[in-house]
Amino acid sequence: MNTFNLKTTFELVFRQCVFIIINIYALSKLLGGQFYMKGKLPDEIASTTLGEASGFSLAWTFMGHSYFYILFVGLFQLLGAWFLLWNKTKLIGILILLPIMVNIIIFDIIFLDVYPALANAIIVLLMLFLIILFNKEIIKNTVAKLTNFQSKKNISTKKRLITFGITILIITLIFAFDSFIEYWLGASKEKIIE
């Protein structure tokens, strides 16, 4: 006999709400309705100097400058949202959507003064956290399985220090190589200019 489970019902409702909201935003991005797309700036934005532009105008123009970036974010929003529909993939959907939503909220707080969009993003983030809360046992068991691969033997302090020293050496070599390439390319550009 099926019994009504309030927790399961609310989890499914939250997953479906996030699915619908994220799909609306993702499709809006992909269809060119969310940002000021390169080459399609509104006249009042196109005629405004950078110094006079509002944070919103600058942000919307910057975000719309690269369709590849919009495509990247929009497709990952869709992917995460669709993963929420199935029990087996819902946690993957949350892992995809959490950093996107945190980025949107930080972006909205810093650059935009569009409070309904910020409120909407916060509500979506809270629903994602509630879905995580409803699945805390599954997450706890999964993390336990993933972290249970550790070796039973202890690693000596000497071996840890040696590996740490090698790590520092490799990082130093990488930065030295990076600096060399940067200097070499910079010197090459100067010769071309002369």
GROMACS .gro file of C-alpha atoms in nm:
model
  194
    1MET     CA    1   0.000   0.000   0.000
    2ASN     CA    2   0.141   0.340  -0.099
    3THR     CA    3   0.151   0.592   0.180
    4PHE     CA    4   0.177   0.964   0.135
    5ASN     CA    5   0.527   1.072   0.233
    6LEU     CA    6   0.552   1.447   0.287
    7LYS     CA    7   0.932   1.458   0.254
    8THR     CA    8   0.932   1.265  -0.075
    9THR     CA    9   0.648   1.477  -0.210
   10PHE     CA   10   0.818   1.807  -0.128
   11GLU     CA   11   1.148   1.686  -0.267
   12LEU     CA   12   0.980   1.601  -0.598
   13VAL     CA   13   0.792   1.933  -0.599
   14PHE     CA   14   1.119   2.124  -0.540
   15ARG     CA   15   1.296   1.927  -0.813
   16GLN     CA   16   1.018   2.004  -1.059
   17CYS     CA   17   1.010   2.373  -0.961
   18VAL     CA   18   1.386   2.406  -1.012
   19PHE     CA   19   1.354   2.215  -1.339
   20ILE     CA   20   1.093   2.458  -1.475
   21ILE     CA   21   1.266   2.777  -1.353
   22ILE     CA   22   1.612   2.675  -1.476
   23ASN     CA   23   1.474   2.566  -1.813
   24ILE     CA   24   1.310   2.908  -1.858
   25TYR     CA   25   1.638   3.088  -1.781
   26ALA     CA   26   1.851   2.848  -1.989
   27LEU     CA   27   1.627   2.870  -2.293
   28SER     CA   28   1.614   3.247  -2.257
   29LYS     CA   29   1.994   3.252  -2.267
   30LEU     CA   30   2.018   3.017  -2.564
   31LEU     CA   31   1.754   3.203  -2.766
   32GLY     CA   32   1.924   3.540  -2.709
   33GLY     CA   33   1.666   3.692  -2.478
   34GLN     CA   34   1.865   3.734  -2.159
   35PHE     CA   35   2.177   3.936  -2.242
   36TYR     CA   36   2.266   4.219  -2.479
   37MET     CA   37   2.408   4.011  -2.762
   38LYS     CA   38   2.713   4.124  -2.955
   39GLY     CA   39   2.595   4.319  -3.259
   40LYS     CA   40   2.239   4.350  -3.122
   41LEU     CA   41   2.279   4.617  -2.855
   42PRO     CA   42   1.980   4.839  -2.783
   43ASP     CA   43   2.038   5.191  -2.920
   44GLU     CA   44   2.048   5.355  -2.575
   45ILE     CA   45   2.316   5.105  -2.463
   46ALA     CA   46   2.520   5.134  -2.783
   47SER     CA   47   2.532   5.513  -2.755
   48THR     CA   48   2.634   5.514  -2.387
   49THR     CA   49   3.003   5.552  -2.300
   50LEU     CA   50   3.159   5.302  -2.062
   51GLY     CA   51   3.195   5.565  -1.792
   52GLU     CA   52   2.826   5.650  -1.806
   53ALA     CA   53   2.694   5.294  -1.832
   54SER     CA   54   2.512   5.139  -1.539
   55GLY     CA   55   2.639   4.821  -1.375
   56PHE     CA   56   2.345   4.637  -1.527
   57SER     CA   57   2.424   4.759  -1.880
   58LEU     CA   58   2.792   4.674  -1.847
   59ALA     CA   59   2.719   4.330  -1.703
   60TRP     CA   60   2.452   4.245  -1.959
   61THR     CA   61   2.673   4.361  -2.245
   62PHE     CA   62   2.976   4.174  -2.112
   63MET     CA   63   2.780   3.851  -2.061
   64GLY     CA   64   2.630   3.878  -2.408
   65HIS     CA   65   2.965   3.940  -2.576
   66SER     CA   66   3.045   3.570  -2.616
   67TYR     CA   67   2.775   3.337  -2.744
   68PHE     CA   68   3.002   3.043  -2.660
   69TYR     CA   69   2.992   3.145  -2.292
   70ILE     CA   70   2.613   3.183  -2.305
   71LEU     CA   71   2.589   2.843  -2.476
   72PHE     CA   72   2.814   2.686  -2.212
   73VAL     CA   73   2.610   2.820  -1.918
   74GLY     CA   74   2.273   2.758  -2.083
   75LEU     CA   75   2.354   2.398  -2.177
   76PHE     CA   76   2.487   2.319  -1.830
   77GLN     CA   77   2.175   2.472  -1.676
   78LEU     CA   78   1.961   2.249  -1.899
   79LEU     CA   79   2.173   1.943  -1.823
   80GLY     CA   80   2.153   1.999  -1.447
   81ALA     CA   81   1.781   2.071  -1.460
   82TRP     CA   82   1.704   1.759  -1.664
   83PHE     CA   83   1.913   1.544  -1.430
   84LEU     CA   84   1.685   1.656  -1.147
   85LEU     CA   85   1.391   1.471  -1.300
   86TRP     CA   86   1.521   1.122  -1.222
   87ASN     CA   87   1.607   0.980  -0.881
   88LYS     CA   88   1.928   0.818  -1.005
   89THR     CA   89   2.066   1.143  -1.149
   90LYS     CA   90   1.917   1.410  -0.920
   91LEU     CA   91   2.235   1.450  -0.713
   92ILE     CA   92   2.444   1.495  -1.030
   93GLY     CA   93   2.196   1.764  -1.134
   94ILE     CA   94   2.244   1.937  -0.800
   95LEU     CA   95   2.624   1.917  -0.833
   96ILE     CA   96   2.597   2.085  -1.173
   97LEU     CA   97   2.347   2.352  -1.065
   98LEU     CA   98   2.493   2.455  -0.727
   99PRO     CA   99   2.802   2.638  -0.861
  100ILE     CA  100   2.595   2.796  -1.138
  101MET     CA  101   2.339   2.929  -0.891
  102VAL     CA  102   2.603   3.056  -0.648
  103ASN     CA  103   2.773   3.236  -0.938
  104ILE     CA  104   2.443   3.390  -1.049
  105ILE     CA  105   2.368   3.512  -0.696
  106ILE     CA  106   2.713   3.664  -0.649
  107PHE     CA  107   2.696   3.822  -0.994
  108ASP     CA  108   2.350   3.966  -0.922
  109ILE     CA  109   2.459   4.106  -0.585
  110ILE     CA  110   2.775   4.268  -0.720
  111PHE     CA  111   2.669   4.395  -1.061
  112LEU     CA  112   2.291   4.411  -1.086
  113ASP     CA  113   2.015   4.590  -0.907
  114VAL     CA  114   1.743   4.359  -1.036
  115TYR     CA  115   1.612   4.227  -0.708
  116PRO     CA  116   1.339   3.994  -0.842
  117ALA     CA  117   1.605   3.800  -1.038
  118LEU     CA  118   1.825   3.783  -0.728
  119ALA     CA  119   1.532   3.668  -0.513
  120ASN     CA  120   1.446   3.404  -0.772
  121ALA     CA  121   1.805   3.273  -0.778
  122ILE     CA  122   1.814   3.258  -0.397
  123ILE     CA  123   1.486   3.064  -0.391
  124VAL     CA  124   1.623   2.815  -0.645
  125LEU     CA  125   1.942   2.776  -0.439
  126LEU     CA  126   1.738   2.718  -0.123
  127MET     CA  127   1.531   2.452  -0.300
  128LEU     CA  128   1.854   2.280  -0.408
  129PHE     CA  129   1.975   2.285  -0.046
  130LEU     CA  130   1.644   2.139   0.071
  131ILE     CA  131   1.675   1.858  -0.186
  132ILE     CA  132   2.023   1.791  -0.047
  133LEU     CA  133   1.880   1.791   0.306
  134PHE     CA  134   1.610   1.543   0.205
  135ASN     CA  135   1.882   1.316   0.061
  136LYS     CA  136   2.141   1.353   0.337
  137GLU     CA  137   2.153   0.978   0.411
  138ILE     CA  138   2.215   0.890   0.046
  139ILE     CA  139   2.486   1.158   0.025
  140LYS     CA  140   2.642   1.042   0.353
  141ASN     CA  141   2.654   0.679   0.233
  142THR     CA  142   2.794   0.780  -0.107
  143VAL     CA  143   3.067   0.995   0.050
  144ALA     CA  144   3.153   0.713   0.290
  145LYS     CA  145   3.191   0.470   0.000
  146LEU     CA  146   3.401   0.714  -0.199
  147THR     CA  147   3.635   0.794   0.090
  148ASN     CA  148   3.675   0.434   0.205
  149PHE     CA  149   3.949   0.361  -0.050
  150GLN     CA  150   4.230   0.474   0.179
  151SER     CA  151   4.521   0.245   0.233
  152LYS     CA  152   4.530   0.066   0.566
  153LYS     CA  153   4.902   0.128   0.616
  154ASN     CA  154   5.031   0.453   0.760
  155ILE     CA  155   5.261   0.669   0.555
  156SER     CA  156   5.573   0.770   0.740
  157THR     CA  157   5.647   1.135   0.815
  158LYS     CA  158   5.971   1.108   0.616
  159LYS     CA  159   5.783   0.987   0.306
  160ARG     CA  160   5.524   1.265   0.345
  161LEU     CA  161   5.801   1.527   0.366
  162ILE     CA  162   5.976   1.386   0.059
  163THR     CA  163   5.653   1.390  -0.147
  164PHE     CA  164   5.577   1.742  -0.025
  165GLY     CA  165   5.928   1.854  -0.126
  166ILE     CA  166   5.888   1.699  -0.471
  167THR     CA  167   5.551   1.871  -0.508
  168ILE     CA  168   5.703   2.210  -0.422
  169LEU     CA  169   5.988   2.146  -0.668
  170ILE     CA  170   5.748   2.061  -0.951
  171ILE     CA  171   5.531   2.365  -0.880
  172THR     CA  172   5.845   2.585  -0.880
  173LEU     CA  173   5.952   2.438  -1.215
  174ILE     CA  174   5.605   2.496  -1.361
  175PHE     CA  175   5.607   2.862  -1.253
  176ALA     CA  176   5.964   2.907  -1.379
  177PHE     CA  177   5.866   2.759  -1.715
  178ASP     CA  178   5.557   2.981  -1.726
  179SER     CA  179   5.767   3.290  -1.651
  180PHE     CA  180   6.020   3.191  -1.917
  181ILE     CA  181   5.747   3.149  -2.180
  182GLU     CA  182   5.588   3.480  -2.080
  183TYR     CA  183   5.926   3.659  -2.100
  184TRP     CA  184   6.016   3.489  -2.429
  185LEU     CA  185   5.682   3.571  -2.591
  186GLY     CA  186   5.703   3.927  -2.459
  187ALA     CA  187   6.055   3.968  -2.598
  188SER     CA  188   5.941   3.824  -2.931
  189LYS     CA  189   5.654   4.071  -2.952
  190GLU     CA  190   5.889   4.362  -2.879
  191LYS     CA  191   6.120   4.254  -3.164
  192ILE     CA  192   5.825   4.234  -3.403
  193ILE     CA  193   5.707   4.581  -3.303
  194GLU     CA  194   6.054   4.730  -3.354
   0.00000   0.00000   0.00000
